Amino acid sequence: MSRVLPELFAAAVRRDGAGPFLTYYDDASGERIELSTLTTANWVAKTANLLVDEYDLEAGETVAIGLPPHWLGVVWALSTWSAGAALTSGTGTLAITGPDFAIRGARETVASALLPLGGRFREPLPDGVHDYGAEVYNHPDVFSPYDVPTPTSPAYDDLTHEDLIGTADPIGDRILVTRTLTDRQGLGLLVGVIAGGGSIVLCRNLDAAKLERRVTDEKVDQVLEG
């Protein structure tokens, strides 16, 4: 098995690029989006190029993700690792926020409107806050890192790439989750799915009345709420 996270994800793309990787629902807005492994990789490459070219993110720096359960959180996590940087639960070099702009104290703050297809904000943002949806599409969907992470490179707080991969249980099932995938527990699930060749149905604002039908429609093997 690969010993760094970008390699682990690249192996998943080679194994089944066209297969479903992440299906996202928001039952408050009615949004549904399905990303194959290859489509996810394209978003990851665009975002990694954005991190390096626009925000000068370097190896050893950190990214704090302050998003609700959302497919873009997965993209940001994979992009951060691709760029050789690490995720943090504290204040990072870069802060990634939703429409509330909740994280402060970073060198750069990047916000997403959390609209379908990563769309841009409809109103001007506060000074010093970058609009992810307005900037990401300008970047190529192929990324060549300047600093390739090693197994002992930081990945999340005090965990290395080797730690996250070594402690994640491979998941070959299609799982339904309602939690963020960018904290310690969520990253364990994400890495486990990538390693095991599984897939994720990520539900935000889940309508409990729709759960049984969704499990059937999406061919879910396990429901992991909370």
C-alpha positions as protocol buffer text, in pm:
chain_id: "A"
residue {
  index: 1
  type: MET
  ca { x: 0 y: 0 z: 0 }
}
residue {
  index: 2
  type: SER
  ca { x: 114 y: 355 z: -70 }
}
residue {
  index: 3
  type: ARG
  ca { x: 269 y: 531 z: 228 }
}
residue {
  index: 4
  type: VAL
  ca { x: 171 y: 889 z: 147 }
}
residue {
  index: 5
  type: LEU
  ca { x: -184 y: 1014 z: 99 }
}
residue {
  index: 6
  type: PRO
  ca { x: -153 y: 1164 z: -252 }
}
residue {
  index: 7
  type: GLU
  ca { x: -11 y: 833 z: -376 }
}
residue {
  index: 8
  type: LEU
  ca { x: -292 y: 642 z: -205 }
}
residue {
  index: 9
  type: PHE
  ca { x: -552 y: 855 z: -382 }
}
residue {
  index: 10
  type: ALA
  ca { x: -369 y: 835 z: -716 }
}
residue {
  index: 11
  type: ALA
  ca { x: -378 y: 455 z: -685 }
}
residue {
  index: 12
  type: ALA
  ca { x: -755 y: 473 z: -631 }
}
residue {
  index: 13
  type: VAL
  ca { x: -794 y: 681 z: -948 }
}
residue {
  index: 14
  type: ARG
  ca { x: -593 y: 428 z: -1147 }
}
residue {
  index: 15
  type: ARG
  ca { x: -791 y: 140 z: -1000 }
}
residue {
  index: 16
  type: ASP
  ca { x: -1136 y: 279 z: -1086 }
}
residue {
  index: 17
  type: GLY
  ca { x: -1137 y: 636 z: -1208 }
}
residue {
  index: 18
  type: ALA
  ca { x: -1491 y: 622 z: -1346 }
}
residue {
  index: 19
  type: GLY
  ca { x: -1648 y: 461 z: -1041 }
}
residue {
  index: 20
  type: PRO
  ca { x: -1847 y: 664 z: -787 }
}
residue {
  index: 21
  type: PHE
  ca { x: -1635 y: 799 z: -504 }
}
residue {
  index: 22
  type: LEU
  ca { x: -1836 y: 1070 z: -331 }
}
residue {
  index: 23
  type: THR
  ca { x: -2210 y: 1137 z: -357 }
}
residue {
  index: 24
  type: TYR
  ca { x: -2327 y: 1447 z: -170 }
}
residue {
  index: 25
  type: TYR
  ca { x: -2676 y: 1542 z: -57 }
}
residue {
  index: 26
  type: ASP
  ca { x: -2804 y: 1852 z: 119 }
}
residue {
  index: 27
  type: ASP
  ca { x: -3164 y: 1790 z: 217 }
}
residue {
  index: 28
  type: ALA
  ca { x: -3214 y: 2157 z: 311 }
}
residue {
  index: 29
  type: SER
  ca { x: -3130 y: 2284 z: -38 }
}
residue {
  index: 30
  type: GLY
  ca { x: -3217 y: 1973 z: -240 }
}
residue {
  index: 31
  type: GLU
  ca { x: -2866 y: 1956 z: -386 }
}
residue {
  index: 32
  type: ARG
  ca { x: -2722 y: 1626 z: -504 }
}
residue {
  index: 33
  type: ILE
  ca { x: -2385 y: 1585 z: -673 }
}
residue {
  index: 34
  type: GLU
  ca { x: -2200 y: 1267 z: -760 }
}
residue {
  index: 35
  type: LEU
  ca { x: -1824 y: 1271 z: -809 }
}
residue {
  index: 36
  type: SER
  ca { x: -1630 y: 986 z: -961 }
}
residue {
  index: 37
  type: THR
  ca { x: -1278 y: 926 z: -837 }
}
residue {
  index: 38
  type: LEU
  ca { x: -1141 y: 1093 z: -1151 }
}
residue {
  index: 39
  type: THR
  ca { x: -1369 y: 1395 z: -1122 }
}
residue {
  index: 40
  type: THR
  ca { x: -1264 y: 1432 z: -759 }
}
residue {
  index: 41
  type: ALA
  ca { x: -901 y: 1417 z: -873 }
}
residue {
  index: 42
  type: ASN
  ca { x: -966 y: 1699 z: -1121 }
}
residue {
  index: 43
  type: TRP
  ca { x: -1110 y: 1918 z: -844 }
}
residue {
  index: 44
  type: VAL
  ca { x: -817 y: 1827 z: -622 }
}
residue {
  index: 45
  type: ALA
  ca { x: -564 y: 1926 z: -888 }
}
residue {
  index: 46
  type: LYS
  ca { x: -735 y: 2259 z: -957 }
}
residue {
  index: 47
  type: THR
  ca { x: -750 y: 2337 z: -587 }
}
residue {
  index: 48
  type: ALA
  ca { x: -389 y: 2233 z: -524 }
}
residue {
  index: 49
  type: ASN
  ca { x: -277 y: 2463 z: -806 }
}
residue {
  index: 50
  type: LEU
  ca { x: -483 y: 2740 z: -648 }
}
residue {
  index: 51
  type: LEU
  ca { x: -316 y: 2680 z: -311 }
}
residue {
  index: 52
  type: VAL
  ca { x: 34 y: 2695 z: -455 }
}
residue {
  index: 53
  type: ASP
  ca { x: -3 y: 2955 z: -731 }
}
residue {
  index: 54
  type: GLU
  ca { x: -235 y: 3206 z: -566 }
}
residue {
  index: 55
  type: TYR
  ca { x: -177 y: 3161 z: -193 }
}
residue {
  index: 56
  type: ASP
  ca { x: 190 y: 3051 z: -197 }
}
residue {
  index: 57
  type: LEU
  ca { x: 125 y: 2753 z: 27 }
}
residue {
  index: 58
  type: GLU
  ca { x: 446 y: 2564 z: 99 }
}
residue {
  index: 59
  type: ALA
  ca { x: 541 y: 2228 z: 246 }
}
residue {
  index: 60
  type: GLY
  ca { x: 523 y: 2236 z: 624 }
}
residue {
  index: 61
  type: GLU
  ca { x: 250 y: 2500 z: 633 }
}
residue {
  index: 62
  type: THR
  ca { x: -101 y: 2423 z: 751 }
}
residue {
  index: 63
  type: VAL
  ca { x: -460 y: 2453 z: 634 }
}
residue {
  index: 64
  type: ALA
  ca { x: -757 y: 2478 z: 871 }
}
residue {
  index: 65
  type: ILE
  ca { x: -1088 y: 2364 z: 721 }
}
residue {
  index: 66
  type: GLY
  ca { x: -1395 y: 2518 z: 882 }
}
residue {
  index: 67
  type: LEU
  ca { x: -1667 y: 2373 z: 661 }
}
residue {
  index: 68
  type: PRO
  ca { x: -1981 y: 2178 z: 751 }
}
residue {
  index: 69
  type: PRO
  ca { x: -2013 y: 1823 z: 613 }
}
residue {
  index: 70
  type: HIS
  ca { x: -1956 y: 1895 z: 242 }
}
residue {
  index: 71
  type: TRP
  ca { x: -1786 y: 1743 z: -60 }
}
residue {
  index: 72
  type: LEU
  ca { x: -1555 y: 2042 z: -85 }
}
residue {
  index: 73
  type: GLY
  ca { x: -1405 y: 1950 z: 252 }
}
residue {
  index: 74
  type: VAL
  ca { x: -1279 y: 1627 z: 95 }
}
residue {
  index: 75
  type: VAL
  ca { x: -1136 y: 1823 z: -199 }
}
residue {
  index: 76
  type: TRP
  ca { x: -957 y: 2063 z: 34 }
}
residue {
  index: 77
  type: ALA
  ca { x: -808 y: 1781 z: 242 }
}
residue {
  index: 78
  type: LEU
  ca { x: -673 y: 1595 z: -60 }
}
residue {
  index: 79
  type: SER
  ca { x: -548 y: 1920 z: -216 }
}
residue {
  index: 80
  type: THR
  ca { x: -363 y: 2020 z: 98 }
}
residue {
  index: 81
  type: TRP
  ca { x: -179 y: 1688 z: 107 }
}
residue {
  index: 82
  type: SER
  ca { x: -104 y: 1710 z: -265 }
}
residue {
  index: 83
  type: ALA
  ca { x: 63 y: 2047 z: -207 }
}
residue {
  index: 84
  type: GLY
  ca { x: 281 y: 1898 z: 69 }
}
residue {
  index: 85
  type: ALA
  ca { x: 105 y: 2086 z: 348 }
}
residue {
  index: 86
  type: ALA
  ca { x: -84 y: 1954 z: 649 }
}
residue {
  index: 87
  type: LEU
  ca { x: -433 y: 1992 z: 793 }
}
residue {
  index: 88
  type: THR
  ca { x: -480 y: 2136 z: 1139 }
}
residue {
  index: 89
  type: SER
  ca { x: -762 y: 2153 z: 1389 }
}
residue {
  index: 90
  type: GLY
  ca { x: -624 y: 2486 z: 1510 }
}
residue {
  index: 91
  type: THR
  ca { x: -536 y: 2809 z: 1330 }
}
residue {
  index: 92
  type: GLY
  ca { x: -363 y: 2739 z: 1001 }
}
residue {
  index: 93
  type: THR
  ca { x: -154 y: 2931 z: 756 }
}
residue {
  index: 94
  type: LEU
  ca { x: -467 y: 2925 z: 541 }
}
residue {
  index: 95
  type: ALA
  ca { x: -826 y: 2922 z: 665 }
}
residue {
  index: 96
  type: ILE
  ca { x: -1095 y: 2754 z: 455 }
}
residue {
  index: 97
  type: THR
  ca { x: -1444 y: 2869 z: 549 }
}
residue {
  index: 98
  type: GLY
  ca { x: -1803 y: 2860 z: 440 }
}
residue {
  index: 99
  type: PRO
  ca { x: -2032 y: 3162 z: 407 }
}
residue {
  index: 100
  type: ASP
  ca { x: -1992 y: 3247 z: 777 }
}
residue {
  index: 101
  type: PHE
  ca { x: -1620 y: 3332 z: 748 }
}
residue {
  index: 102
  type: ALA
  ca { x: -1579 y: 3178 z: 1093 }
}
residue {
  index: 103
  type: ILE
  ca { x: -1201 y: 3115 z: 1103 }
}
residue {
  index: 104
  type: ARG
  ca { x: -973 y: 3409 z: 1176 }
}
residue {
  index: 105
  type: GLY
  ca { x: -602 y: 3462 z: 1227 }
}
residue {
  index: 106
  type: ALA
  ca { x: -470 y: 3296 z: 913 }
}
residue {
  index: 107
  type: ARG
  ca { x: -243 y: 3451 z: 652 }
}
residue {
  index: 108
  type: GLU
  ca { x: -516 y: 3398 z: 391 }
}
residue {
  index: 109
  type: THR
  ca { x: -886 y: 3318 z: 422 }
}
residue {
  index: 110
  type: VAL
  ca { x: -1064 y: 3136 z: 139 }
}
residue {
  index: 111
  type: ALA
  ca { x: -1442 y: 3108 z: 150 }
}
residue {
  index: 112
  type: SER
  ca { x: -1687 y: 2893 z: -39 }
}
residue {
  index: 113
  type: ALA
  ca { x: -2050 y: 2986 z: -91 }
}
residue {
  index: 114
  type: LEU
  ca { x: -2132 y: 2612 z: -76 }
}
residue {
  index: 115
  type: LEU
  ca { x: -2347 y: 2649 z: -384 }
}
residue {
  index: 116
  type: PRO
  ca { x: -2389 y: 2368 z: -638 }
}
residue {
  index: 117
  type: LEU
  ca { x: -2075 y: 2286 z: -838 }
}
residue {
  index: 118
  type: GLY
  ca { x: -1862 y: 2505 z: -612 }
}
residue {
  index: 119
  type: GLY
  ca { x: -2028 y: 2822 z: -742 }
}
residue {
  index: 120
  type: ARG
  ca { x: -1909 y: 3170 z: -649 }
}
residue {
  index: 121
  type: PHE
  ca { x: -2069 y: 3412 z: -404 }
}
residue {
  index: 122
  type: ARG
  ca { x: -2344 y: 3633 z: -541 }
}
residue {
  index: 123
  type: GLU
  ca { x: -2242 y: 3931 z: -328 }
}
residue {
  index: 124
  type: PRO
  ca { x: -1899 y: 4090 z: -273 }
}
residue {
  index: 125
  type: LEU
  ca { x: -1692 y: 3936 z: 5 }
}
residue {
  index: 126
  type: PRO
  ca { x: -1530 y: 4120 z: 297 }
}
residue {
  index: 127
  type: ASP
  ca { x: -1185 y: 4261 z: 236 }
}
residue {
  index: 128
  type: GLY
  ca { x: -916 y: 3995 z: 268 }
}
residue {
  index: 129
  type: VAL
  ca { x: -1147 y: 3699 z: 197 }
}
residue {
  index: 130
  type: HIS
  ca { x: -1099 y: 3511 z: -131 }
}
residue {
  index: 131
  type: ASP
  ca { x: -1389 y: 3357 z: -323 }
}
residue {
  index: 132
  type: TYR
  ca { x: -1303 y: 2994 z: -398 }
}
residue {
  index: 133
  type: GLY
  ca { x: -1574 y: 2961 z: -663 }
}
residue {
  index: 134
  type: ALA
  ca { x: -1447 y: 3268 z: -850 }
}
residue {
  index: 135
  type: GLU
  ca { x: -1083 y: 3153 z: -854 }
}
residue {
  index: 136
  type: VAL
  ca { x: -1064 y: 2774 z: -875 }
}
residue {
  index: 137
  type: TYR
  ca { x: -1189 y: 2735 z: -1232 }
}
residue {
  index: 138
  type: ASN
  ca { x: -895 y: 2937 z: -1365 }
}
residue {
  index: 139
  type: HIS
  ca { x: -650 y: 2661 z: -1269 }
}
residue {
  index: 140
  type: PRO
  ca { x: -551 y: 2346 z: -1458 }
}
residue {
  index: 141
  type: ASP
  ca { x: -673 y: 2001 z: -1358 }
}
residue {
  index: 142
  type: VAL
  ca { x: -321 y: 1855 z: -1357 }
}
residue {
  index: 143
  type: PHE
  ca { x: -97 y: 1925 z: -1058 }
}
residue {
  index: 144
  type: SER
  ca { x: 278 y: 1864 z: -1021 }
}
residue {
  index: 145
  type: PRO
  ca { x: 388 y: 1929 z: -661 }
}
residue {
  index: 146
  type: TYR
  ca { x: 708 y: 2114 z: -586 }
}
residue {
  index: 147
  type: ASP
  ca { x: 743 y: 1937 z: -252 }
}
residue {
  index: 148
  type: VAL
  ca { x: 642 y: 1572 z: -252 }
}
residue {
  index: 149
  type: PRO
  ca { x: 535 y: 1454 z: 96 }
}
residue {
  index: 150
  type: THR
  ca { x: 713 y: 1164 z: 262 }
}
residue {
  index: 151
  type: PRO
  ca { x: 558 y: 906 z: 496 }
}
residue {
  index: 152
  type: THR
  ca { x: 682 y: 1107 z: 794 }
}
residue {
  index: 153
  type: SER
  ca { x: 555 y: 1443 z: 666 }
}
residue {
  index: 154
  type: PRO
  ca { x: 285 y: 1607 z: 882 }
}
residue {
  index: 155
  type: ALA
  ca { x: -68 y: 1524 z: 763 }
}
residue {
  index: 156
  type: TYR
  ca { x: -304 y: 1627 z: 1045 }
}
residue {
  index: 157
  type: ASP
  ca { x: -189 y: 1794 z: 1367 }
}
residue {
  index: 158
  type: ASP
  ca { x: 65 y: 1550 z: 1515 }
}
residue {
  index: 159
  type: LEU
  ca { x: -21 y: 1266 z: 1274 }
}
residue {
  index: 160
  type: THR
  ca { x: 196 y: 1182 z: 975 }
}
residue {
  index: 161
  type: HIS
  ca { x: 89 y: 1038 z: 640 }
}
residue {
  index: 162
  type: GLU
  ca { x: 205 y: 699 z: 763 }
}
residue {
  index: 163
  type: ASP
  ca { x: 0 y: 738 z: 1082 }
}
residue {
  index: 164
  type: LEU
  ca { x: -324 y: 818 z: 899 }
}
residue {
  index: 165
  type: ILE
  ca { x: -280 y: 538 z: 648 }
}
residue {
  index: 166
  type: GLY
  ca { x: -162 y: 286 z: 906 }
}
residue {
  index: 167
  type: THR
  ca { x: -446 y: 347 z: 1151 }
}
residue {
  index: 168
  type: ALA
  ca { x: -731 y: 367 z: 898 }
}
residue {
  index: 169
  type: ASP
  ca { x: -932 y: 49 z: 849 }
}
residue {
  index: 170
  type: PRO
  ca { x: -978 y: -16 z: 475 }
}
residue {
  index: 171
  type: ILE
  ca { x: -1344 y: 22 z: 378 }
}
residue {
  index: 172
  type: GLY
  ca { x: -1464 y: -153 z: 64 }
}
residue {
  index: 173
  type: ASP
  ca { x: -1832 y: -77 z: 126 }
}
residue {
  index: 174
  type: ARG
  ca { x: -2050 y: 211 z: 15 }
}
residue {
  index: 175
  type: ILE
  ca { x: -2105 y: 403 z: 338 }
}
residue {
  index: 176
  type: LEU
  ca { x: -2353 y: 677 z: 425 }
}
residue {
  index: 177
  type: VAL
  ca { x: -2225 y: 940 z: 668 }
}
residue {
  index: 178
  type: THR
  ca { x: -2364 y: 1264 z: 807 }
}
residue {
  index: 179
  type: ARG
  ca { x: -2050 y: 1399 z: 972 }
}
residue {
  index: 180
  type: THR
  ca { x: -1760 y: 1609 z: 853 }
}
residue {
  index: 181
  type: LEU
  ca { x: -1478 y: 1414 z: 691 }
}
residue {
  index: 182
  type: THR
  ca { x: -1206 y: 1664 z: 779 }
}
residue {
  index: 183
  type: ASP
  ca { x: -1157 y: 1608 z: 1152 }
}
residue {
  index: 184
  type: ARG
  ca { x: -962 y: 1317 z: 1302 }
}
residue {
  index: 185
  type: GLN
  ca { x: -1247 y: 1066 z: 1296 }
}
residue {
  index: 186
  type: GLY
  ca { x: -1371 y: 1177 z: 958 }
}
residue {
  index: 187
  type: LEU
  ca { x: -1026 y: 1160 z: 802 }
}
residue {
  index: 188
  type: GLY
  ca { x: -996 y: 803 z: 928 }
}
residue {
  index: 189
  type: LEU
  ca { x: -1313 y: 716 z: 736 }
}
residue {
  index: 190
  type: LEU
  ca { x: -1200 y: 906 z: 425 }
}
residue {
  index: 191
  type: VAL
  ca { x: -858 y: 741 z: 416 }
}
residue {
  index: 192
  type: GLY
  ca { x: -1016 y: 402 z: 485 }
}
residue {
  index: 193
  type: VAL
  ca { x: -1250 y: 439 z: 187 }
}
residue {
  index: 194
  type: ILE
  ca { x: -965 y: 546 z: -41 }
}
residue {
  index: 195
  type: ALA
  ca { x: -750 y: 255 z: 75 }
}
residue {
  index: 196
  type: GLY
  ca { x: -1027 y: -3 z: 55 }
}
residue {
  index: 197
  type: GLY
  ca { x: -1186 y: 101 z: -273 }
}
residue {
  index: 198
  type: GLY
  ca { x: -1520 y: 194 z: -115 }
}
residue {
  index: 199
  type: SER
  ca { x: -1736 y: 501 z: -171 }
}
residue {
  index: 200
  type: ILE
  ca { x: -1916 y: 761 z: 36 }
}
residue {
  index: 201
  type: VAL
  ca { x: -2268 y: 904 z: 43 }
}
residue {
  index: 202
  type: LEU
  ca { x: -2226 y: 1225 z: 244 }
}
residue {
  index: 203
  type: CYS
  ca { x: -2554 y: 1375 z: 372 }
}
residue {
  index: 204
  type: ARG
  ca { x: -2584 y: 1724 z: 515 }
}
residue {
  index: 205
  type: ASN
  ca { x: -2905 y: 1825 z: 691 }
}
residue {
  index: 206
  type: LEU
  ca { x: -3030 y: 1469 z: 655 }
}
residue {
  index: 207
  type: ASP
  ca { x: -3408 y: 1432 z: 647 }
}
residue {
  index: 208
  type: ALA
  ca { x: -3464 y: 1120 z: 855 }
}
residue {
  index: 209
  type: ALA
  ca { x: -3777 y: 1040 z: 659 }
}
residue {
  index: 210
  type: LYS
  ca { x: -3561 y: 1000 z: 346 }
}
residue {
  index: 211
  type: LEU
  ca { x: -3297 y: 776 z: 498 }
}
residue {
  index: 212
  type: GLU
  ca { x: -3447 y: 435 z: 417 }
}
residue {
  index: 213
  type: ARG
  ca { x: -3517 y: 527 z: 56 }
}
residue {
  index: 214
  type: ARG
  ca { x: -3172 y: 680 z: 16 }
}
residue {
  index: 215
  type: VAL
  ca { x: -3002 y: 368 z: 146 }
}
residue {
  index: 216
  type: THR
  ca { x: -3192 y: 170 z: -115 }
}
residue {
  index: 217
  type: ASP
  ca { x: -3144 y: 413 z: -404 }
}
residue {
  index: 218
  type: GLU
  ca { x: -2772 y: 460 z: -338 }
}
residue {
  index: 219
  type: LYS
  ca { x: -2707 y: 91 z: -266 }
}
residue {
  index: 220
  type: VAL
  ca { x: -2557 y: 178 z: 72 }
}
residue {
  index: 221
  type: ASP
  ca { x: -2394 y: -106 z: 268 }
}
residue {
  index: 222
  type: GLN
  ca { x: -2340 y: 76 z: 599 }
}
residue {
  index: 223
  type: VAL
  ca { x: -2493 y: 383 z: 766 }
}
residue {
  index: 224
  type: LEU
  ca { x: -2245 y: 559 z: 994 }
}
residue {
  index: 225
  type: GLU
  ca { x: -2425 y: 854 z: 1152 }
}
residue {
  index: 226
  type: GLY
  ca { x: -2273 y: 1086 z: 1408 }
}
